[in-house]
XYZ file of C-alpha atoms in Angstrom:
95
model
C 0.563 133.042 66.059
C 0.430 129.972 66.950
C 1.794 128.399 70.171
C 5.113 126.718 70.562
C 5.127 123.012 72.486
C 7.533 122.909 75.035
C 9.720 120.587 73.268
C 9.516 122.787 70.076
C 10.097 125.616 71.587
C 13.534 123.555 73.376
C 14.805 121.907 69.966
C 14.497 125.438 68.712
C 16.091 127.698 71.362
C 19.251 124.027 70.317
C 19.510 124.332 67.549
C 20.399 128.344 67.112
C 22.588 127.393 69.934
C 24.375 124.690 68.201
C 24.556 127.193 65.414
C 25.875 130.049 67.256
C 27.813 127.420 69.879
C 30.159 126.387 65.919
C 30.429 130.093 65.770
C 32.315 131.391 68.941
C 33.894 128.977 71.116
C 31.558 129.738 74.238
C 28.251 131.939 74.704
C 25.483 133.652 77.078
C 21.797 133.253 77.024
C 20.316 135.058 79.384
C 16.070 133.838 80.459
C 13.807 136.302 81.110
C 10.612 135.416 82.195
C 8.151 135.605 85.619
C 7.478 133.388 88.535
C 7.030 130.130 88.019
C 6.678 130.507 84.291
C 9.445 127.715 83.088
C 13.190 128.956 83.304
C 14.627 126.381 85.524
C 12.875 123.818 83.245
C 14.425 125.531 80.217
C 18.150 126.315 81.890
C 17.835 122.779 83.154
C 16.642 121.086 79.255
C 19.719 123.490 77.984
C 22.231 122.088 80.336
C 21.327 118.298 79.924
C 21.294 119.089 75.087
C 24.613 120.926 75.678
C 27.247 119.429 78.117
C 29.307 122.678 78.725
C 26.674 124.643 79.107
C 26.756 125.663 83.436
C 23.752 126.500 84.748
C 23.618 130.063 87.009
C 20.488 131.436 89.107
C 19.838 134.548 90.075
C 18.302 134.333 93.209
C 21.931 133.050 94.309
C 22.765 136.120 93.599
C 19.525 137.742 95.899
C 21.338 140.826 97.768
C 19.832 140.153 101.818
C 16.645 141.988 102.607
C 18.032 143.835 105.683
C 20.752 144.841 102.937
C 18.340 146.857 100.473
C 18.075 150.344 100.600
C 14.650 152.225 100.986
C 13.441 152.084 97.440
C 15.053 149.062 96.201
C 11.602 148.047 94.922
C 11.480 150.654 92.131
C 14.326 149.874 90.892
C 14.789 147.784 87.937
C 17.649 144.502 89.224
C 17.933 146.453 92.781
C 17.937 142.761 94.688
C 20.135 141.876 93.174
C 24.216 141.955 94.048
C 24.763 143.155 90.264
C 29.089 143.625 90.826
C 29.065 140.339 92.275
C 27.378 138.862 89.449
C 29.833 140.103 87.457
C 33.234 139.628 89.233
C 32.052 135.872 90.460
C 30.098 134.754 86.636
C 30.330 137.337 84.060
C 34.673 137.693 84.573
C 35.296 135.266 84.117
C 33.624 133.859 81.186
C 34.971 136.968 78.861
C 39.007 137.230 77.156
């Protein structure tokens, strides 16, 4: 598989996002990846191209270390306050 340049990847993603937004009034795009893989850079590029884009970082929903239960690292997303994320981010987006 040919590797895309950073700009080409952003252009392809933006074109797809524009197609989705032409059919729907809004959309949610989740960006996942390893640490230092370019998630924030990609989110910033999308926000620059789409004026109504809001970037939400999951780091803002991290459960404080002292509030985590023993063995939390064995469970997916156990370090994230998912109920607060749903309440503050996802629920307001839903009709």
